[in-house]
Amino acid sequence: VVPSSLRYAWRDQAAQWLPGLVGESGQAVHVVRNGKHTPPMSARIIVATYDVLRRFQHLRSAPDGSDFKVVIVDESHTIKEATSQRAKAIVGLCKAARRAILISGTAALNRATELYPQLVALLPRLMPSFTTFAERYCDKDVQTFSKTRRVERWVGAKRCEELNCLLMQSVMVRRLKHDVLEQLPSKRRMRVPLDSDLMDQDLLQRVRSKMRANDSAAEVAK
């Protein structure tokens, strides 16, 4: 499960690291393009986006109708909102699988409840209810707008050391940049030409006008 921009990157990486499973050119990797693009029975790895899985329930199972053996969720902070349809679809997919791996490099800085959907996906039988988790690890903010309207929301985090200990002792493997820097490829800068005929011409014209205005302002400042 990946963001749309990473679909083919995952296919290429699978071909690079798992040629014995998917073939040297990645022919056994099926990248789902839309709801009608059903994976063949020969697919060993299926790459689908969050949005496709949210919209099309029939893609949440293997081609033979069984549950997936392993589900990998890239950029898993995307499912931080427990009530969203996206989170419900992905959490259900992970809970049905034999194994689930969630990957993210984005810290949960706003509130501890952002971790809850990910933890439920990994530990469905061990996690308490959302309210129980929120009461222990978040602060409750109550706003009263009138005599009849009262809004409650969970904010921030508390008992952070306890929560960190639970994560590290159960499901979280943390890697800092200096731990893996030698394994990362060198930075590459590339110029990617775009076909202006395929772009929104009105928007393109506004961008050009804004760029000219910025250039003029820079000249005046000199």
mmCIF file of C-alpha atoms in Angstrom:
data_model
loop_
_atom_site.group_PDB
_atom_site.id
_atom_site.type_symbol
_atom_site.label_atom_id
_atom_site.label_comp_id
_atom_site.label_asym_id
_atom_site.label_seq_id
_atom_site.Cartn_x
_atom_site.Cartn_y
_atom_site.Cartn_z
ATOM 1 C CA VAL A 1 0.000 0.000 0.000
ATOM 2 C CA VAL A 2 1.717 3.167 -1.182
ATOM 3 C CA PRO A 3 1.055 6.792 -2.168
ATOM 4 C CA SER A 4 0.374 7.171 -5.876
ATOM 5 C CA SER A 5 3.773 8.718 -6.583
ATOM 6 C CA LEU A 6 5.622 5.651 -5.256
ATOM 7 C CA ARG A 7 3.825 2.860 -7.111
ATOM 8 C CA TYR A 8 6.467 2.232 -9.740
ATOM 9 C CA ALA A 9 9.352 2.909 -7.370
ATOM 10 C CA TRP A 10 8.187 -0.070 -5.318
ATOM 11 C CA ARG A 11 7.962 -2.210 -8.444
ATOM 12 C CA ASP A 12 11.528 -1.280 -9.427
ATOM 13 C CA GLN A 13 12.849 -1.954 -5.926
ATOM 14 C CA ALA A 14 11.134 -5.338 -5.837
ATOM 15 C CA ALA A 15 12.826 -6.253 -9.105
ATOM 16 C CA GLN A 16 16.191 -5.091 -7.754
ATOM 17 C CA TRP A 17 16.059 -6.888 -4.417
ATOM 18 C CA LEU A 18 13.757 -9.847 -5.113
ATOM 19 C CA PRO A 19 14.547 -10.981 -8.678
ATOM 20 C CA GLY A 20 14.093 -14.614 -7.679
ATOM 21 C CA LEU A 21 10.514 -13.884 -6.632
ATOM 22 C CA VAL A 22 9.285 -11.357 -9.194
ATOM 23 C CA GLY A 23 11.769 -11.691 -12.070
ATOM 24 C CA GLU A 24 14.635 -9.425 -13.057
ATOM 25 C CA SER A 25 12.291 -7.005 -14.826
ATOM 26 C CA GLY A 26 9.587 -7.208 -12.141
ATOM 27 C CA GLN A 27 7.110 -9.018 -14.358
ATOM 28 C CA ALA A 28 5.456 -10.693 -11.357
ATOM 29 C CA VAL A 29 4.759 -7.317 -9.715
ATOM 30 C CA HIS A 30 1.286 -5.996 -10.511
ATOM 31 C CA VAL A 31 0.809 -2.240 -10.116
ATOM 32 C CA VAL A 32 -2.899 -1.477 -9.779
ATOM 33 C CA ARG A 33 -3.813 1.562 -11.892
ATOM 34 C CA ASN A 34 -7.557 1.718 -11.206
ATOM 35 C CA GLY A 35 -10.483 -0.293 -9.902
ATOM 36 C CA LYS A 36 -10.833 -2.318 -13.103
ATOM 37 C CA HIS A 37 -7.156 -3.247 -13.228
ATOM 38 C CA THR A 38 -7.557 -6.552 -11.376
ATOM 39 C CA PRO A 39 -4.335 -8.391 -10.473
ATOM 40 C CA PRO A 40 -3.729 -11.691 -12.327
ATOM 41 C CA MET A 41 -3.336 -14.991 -10.504
ATOM 42 C CA SER A 42 0.361 -14.984 -11.445
ATOM 43 C CA ALA A 43 1.109 -11.789 -9.457
ATOM 44 C CA ARG A 44 3.503 -12.393 -6.560
ATOM 45 C CA ILE A 45 3.464 -8.791 -5.328
ATOM 46 C CA ILE A 46 0.588 -6.335 -5.748
ATOM 47 C CA VAL A 47 1.169 -2.591 -5.399
ATOM 48 C CA ALA A 48 -1.921 -0.452 -4.816
ATOM 49 C CA THR A 49 -2.561 3.073 -3.606
ATOM 50 C CA TYR A 50 -4.457 4.200 -0.546
ATOM 51 C CA ASP A 51 -7.194 5.760 -2.655
ATOM 52 C CA VAL A 52 -7.766 2.690 -4.834
ATOM 53 C CA LEU A 53 -8.092 0.429 -1.808
ATOM 54 C CA ARG A 54 -10.442 2.885 -0.144
ATOM 55 C CA ARG A 55 -12.728 2.967 -3.158
ATOM 56 C CA PHE A 56 -12.677 -0.647 -4.333
ATOM 57 C CA GLN A 57 -13.288 -3.374 -1.779
ATOM 58 C CA HIS A 58 -12.626 -6.257 -4.202
ATOM 59 C CA LEU A 59 -8.957 -5.197 -4.349
ATOM 60 C CA ARG A 60 -8.521 -5.766 -0.610
ATOM 61 C CA SER A 61 -8.059 -9.495 -1.106
ATOM 62 C CA ALA A 62 -5.689 -11.667 -3.140
ATOM 63 C CA PRO A 63 -6.607 -12.641 -6.730
ATOM 64 C CA ASP A 64 -7.920 -16.011 -5.486
ATOM 65 C CA GLY A 65 -10.175 -14.302 -2.936
ATOM 66 C CA SER A 66 -8.082 -15.169 0.118
ATOM 67 C CA ASP A 67 -6.527 -12.736 2.577
ATOM 68 C CA PHE A 68 -3.022 -11.486 1.840
ATOM 69 C CA LYS A 69 -0.176 -13.203 3.644
ATOM 70 C CA VAL A 70 1.866 -10.021 4.092
ATOM 71 C CA VAL A 71 0.749 -6.400 3.834
ATOM 72 C CA ILE A 72 3.315 -3.574 3.721
ATOM 73 C CA VAL A 73 2.019 -0.041 4.246
ATOM 74 C CA ASP A 74 4.390 2.707 3.149
ATOM 75 C CA GLU A 75 3.977 6.215 4.598
ATOM 76 C CA SER A 76 1.677 4.675 7.200
ATOM 77 C CA HIS A 77 1.101 8.009 8.950
ATOM 78 C CA THR A 78 -1.445 8.517 6.161
ATOM 79 C CA ILE A 79 -3.945 6.485 8.220
ATOM 80 C CA LYS A 80 -3.578 8.601 11.368
ATOM 81 C CA GLU A 81 -7.256 9.608 11.388
ATOM 82 C CA ALA A 82 -9.051 6.571 12.808
ATOM 83 C CA THR A 83 -12.502 7.609 11.564
ATOM 84 C CA SER A 84 -11.511 8.164 7.924
ATOM 85 C CA GLN A 85 -12.597 5.691 5.250
ATOM 86 C CA ARG A 86 -8.981 5.374 4.160
ATOM 87 C CA ALA A 87 -7.841 4.307 7.623
ATOM 88 C CA LYS A 88 -10.720 1.848 8.033
ATOM 89 C CA ALA A 89 -9.902 0.182 4.707
ATOM 90 C CA ILE A 90 -6.167 -0.160 5.383
ATOM 91 C CA VAL A 91 -6.550 -1.226 9.014
ATOM 92 C CA GLY A 92 -9.013 -3.925 7.950
ATOM 93 C CA LEU A 93 -6.590 -5.093 5.271
ATOM 94 C CA CYS A 94 -3.752 -5.379 7.801
ATOM 95 C CA LYS A 95 -5.858 -7.134 10.427
ATOM 96 C CA ALA A 96 -6.880 -9.797 7.918
ATOM 97 C CA ALA A 97 -3.296 -10.461 6.785
ATOM 98 C CA ARG A 98 -0.984 -12.976 8.417
ATOM 99 C CA ARG A 99 1.688 -10.304 8.858
ATOM 100 C CA ALA A 100 1.694 -6.515 8.537
ATOM 101 C CA ILE A 101 4.604 -4.078 8.234
ATOM 102 C CA LEU A 102 4.034 -0.329 8.543
ATOM 103 C CA ILE A 103 6.723 2.111 7.398
ATOM 104 C CA SER A 104 6.893 5.841 8.088
ATOM 105 C CA GLY A 105 9.523 8.512 8.508
ATOM 106 C CA THR A 106 7.041 11.089 9.776
ATOM 107 C CA ALA A 107 6.766 11.655 13.512
ATOM 108 C CA ALA A 108 3.376 11.932 15.232
ATOM 109 C CA LEU A 109 3.822 15.412 16.683
ATOM 110 C CA ASN A 110 0.233 16.607 17.051
ATOM 111 C CA ARG A 111 -1.376 14.023 19.335
ATOM 112 C CA ALA A 112 -0.730 10.493 20.488
ATOM 113 C CA THR A 113 -4.036 9.260 19.071
ATOM 114 C CA GLU A 114 -2.510 9.511 15.590
ATOM 115 C CA LEU A 115 -0.668 6.294 16.450
ATOM 116 C CA TYR A 116 -3.821 4.402 17.369
ATOM 117 C CA PRO A 117 -4.949 3.202 13.895
ATOM 118 C CA GLN A 118 -1.426 1.977 13.137
ATOM 119 C CA LEU A 119 -1.227 0.096 16.419
ATOM 120 C CA VAL A 120 -4.620 -1.505 15.850
ATOM 121 C CA ALA A 121 -3.439 -2.626 12.421
ATOM 122 C CA LEU A 122 -0.410 -4.313 14.017
ATOM 123 C CA LEU A 123 -1.863 -5.494 17.342
ATOM 124 C CA PRO A 124 -5.601 -5.935 16.783
ATOM 125 C CA ARG A 125 -6.107 -8.345 19.688
ATOM 126 C CA LEU A 126 -4.072 -6.392 22.227
ATOM 127 C CA MET A 127 -5.158 -2.795 21.735
ATOM 128 C CA PRO A 128 -7.757 -1.272 24.078
ATOM 129 C CA SER A 129 -10.614 0.870 22.831
ATOM 130 C CA PHE A 130 -9.822 4.231 21.267
ATOM 131 C CA THR A 131 -11.253 6.103 24.260
ATOM 132 C CA THR A 132 -9.179 4.101 26.748
ATOM 133 C CA PHE A 133 -5.998 4.728 24.743
ATOM 134 C CA ALA A 134 -6.788 8.425 24.322
ATOM 135 C CA GLU A 135 -7.570 8.953 28.002
ATOM 136 C CA ARG A 136 -4.225 7.473 29.019
ATOM 137 C CA TYR A 137 -1.948 9.101 26.448
ATOM 138 C CA CYS A 138 -3.705 12.355 25.433
ATOM 139 C CA ASP A 139 -5.233 15.420 27.049
ATOM 140 C CA LYS A 140 -8.898 16.171 26.552
ATOM 141 C CA ASP A 141 -9.731 19.655 25.274
ATOM 142 C CA VAL A 142 -13.352 20.699 25.810
ATOM 143 C CA GLN A 143 -14.757 23.745 24.045
ATOM 144 C CA THR A 144 -18.223 25.087 24.821
ATOM 145 C CA PHE A 145 -19.820 27.245 22.136
ATOM 146 C CA SER A 146 -23.321 27.516 23.598
ATOM 147 C CA LYS A 147 -25.567 25.886 26.184
ATOM 148 C CA THR A 148 -26.260 23.025 23.802
ATOM 149 C CA ARG A 149 -23.036 22.723 21.833
ATOM 150 C CA ARG A 150 -19.977 21.172 23.442
ATOM 151 C CA VAL A 151 -17.001 19.863 21.461
ATOM 152 C CA GLU A 152 -14.447 17.441 22.883
ATOM 153 C CA ARG A 153 -11.177 16.563 21.183
ATOM 154 C CA TRP A 154 -7.953 14.821 22.117
ATOM 155 C CA VAL A 155 -4.765 16.875 21.935
ATOM 156 C CA GLY A 156 -1.076 16.525 22.703
ATOM 157 C CA ALA A 157 0.487 13.612 24.511
ATOM 158 C CA LYS A 158 1.153 12.518 28.083
ATOM 159 C CA ARG A 159 2.987 9.582 29.661
ATOM 160 C CA CYS A 160 5.329 9.824 26.679
ATOM 161 C CA GLU A 161 8.083 7.723 28.226
ATOM 162 C CA GLU A 162 5.625 4.937 28.963
ATOM 163 C CA LEU A 163 4.197 5.051 25.446
ATOM 164 C CA ASN A 164 7.668 5.055 23.904
ATOM 165 C CA CYS A 165 8.645 2.064 26.018
ATOM 166 C CA LEU A 166 5.544 0.160 24.950
ATOM 167 C CA LEU A 167 6.217 0.911 21.294
ATOM 168 C CA MET A 168 9.889 -0.064 21.423
ATOM 169 C CA GLN A 169 9.157 -3.265 23.328
ATOM 170 C CA SER A 170 6.363 -4.381 21.006
ATOM 171 C CA VAL A 171 6.197 -3.230 17.382
ATOM 172 C CA MET A 172 8.469 -0.260 16.669
ATOM 173 C CA VAL A 173 11.915 -0.519 15.093
ATOM 174 C CA ARG A 174 13.409 2.968 14.886
ATOM 175 C CA ARG A 175 16.274 3.879 12.597
ATOM 176 C CA LEU A 176 17.848 7.333 12.747
ATOM 177 C CA LYS A 177 19.451 8.953 9.731
ATOM 178 C CA HIS A 178 22.989 8.517 11.057
ATOM 179 C CA ASP A 179 22.283 4.797 11.533
ATOM 180 C CA VAL A 180 21.500 4.202 7.872
ATOM 181 C CA LEU A 181 23.310 7.039 6.110
ATOM 182 C CA GLU A 182 25.898 4.704 4.594
ATOM 183 C CA GLN A 183 23.113 2.587 3.091
ATOM 184 C CA LEU A 184 21.434 5.508 1.332
ATOM 185 C CA PRO A 185 22.293 6.285 -2.303
ATOM 186 C CA SER A 186 23.931 9.561 -3.221
ATOM 187 C CA LYS A 187 21.651 12.480 -3.944
ATOM 188 C CA ARG A 188 20.776 12.981 -7.578
ATOM 189 C CA ARG A 189 19.491 16.154 -9.152
ATOM 190 C CA MET A 190 17.500 15.714 -12.328
ATOM 191 C CA ARG A 191 15.663 18.023 -14.681
ATOM 192 C CA VAL A 192 12.304 16.524 -15.645
ATOM 193 C CA PRO A 193 10.772 18.256 -18.697
ATOM 194 C CA LEU A 194 6.986 18.589 -18.707
ATOM 195 C CA ASP A 195 4.759 18.797 -21.759
ATOM 196 C CA SER A 196 3.087 22.197 -21.452
ATOM 197 C CA ASP A 197 0.366 21.121 -23.914
ATOM 198 C CA LEU A 198 -0.901 18.618 -21.338
ATOM 199 C CA MET A 199 -0.989 21.134 -18.492
ATOM 200 C CA ASP A 200 -3.764 23.454 -17.331
ATOM 201 C CA GLN A 201 -3.159 26.449 -19.585
ATOM 202 C CA ASP A 202 -4.992 28.945 -17.357
ATOM 203 C CA LEU A 203 -2.994 27.874 -14.331
ATOM 204 C CA LEU A 204 0.219 27.889 -16.352
ATOM 205 C CA GLN A 205 -0.465 31.451 -17.474
ATOM 206 C CA ARG A 206 -1.078 32.577 -13.883
ATOM 207 C CA VAL A 207 2.211 31.005 -12.817
ATOM 208 C CA ARG A 208 4.055 32.764 -15.634
ATOM 209 C CA SER A 209 2.462 36.090 -14.701
ATOM 210 C CA LYS A 210 3.424 35.639 -11.056
ATOM 211 C CA MET A 211 7.001 34.781 -12.017
ATOM 212 C CA ARG A 212 7.260 37.907 -14.176
ATOM 213 C CA ALA A 213 5.860 40.002 -11.311
ATOM 214 C CA ASN A 214 8.427 38.518 -8.920
ATOM 215 C CA ASP A 215 11.228 39.248 -11.381
ATOM 216 C CA SER A 216 10.043 42.842 -11.742
ATOM 217 C CA ALA A 217 9.873 43.288 -7.982
ATOM 218 C CA ALA A 218 13.403 41.914 -7.644
ATOM 219 C CA GLU A 219 14.691 44.378 -10.245
ATOM 220 C CA VAL A 220 13.049 47.294 -8.447
ATOM 221 C CA ALA A 221 14.584 46.175 -5.147
ATOM 222 C CA LYS A 222 18.029 46.349 -6.705
#
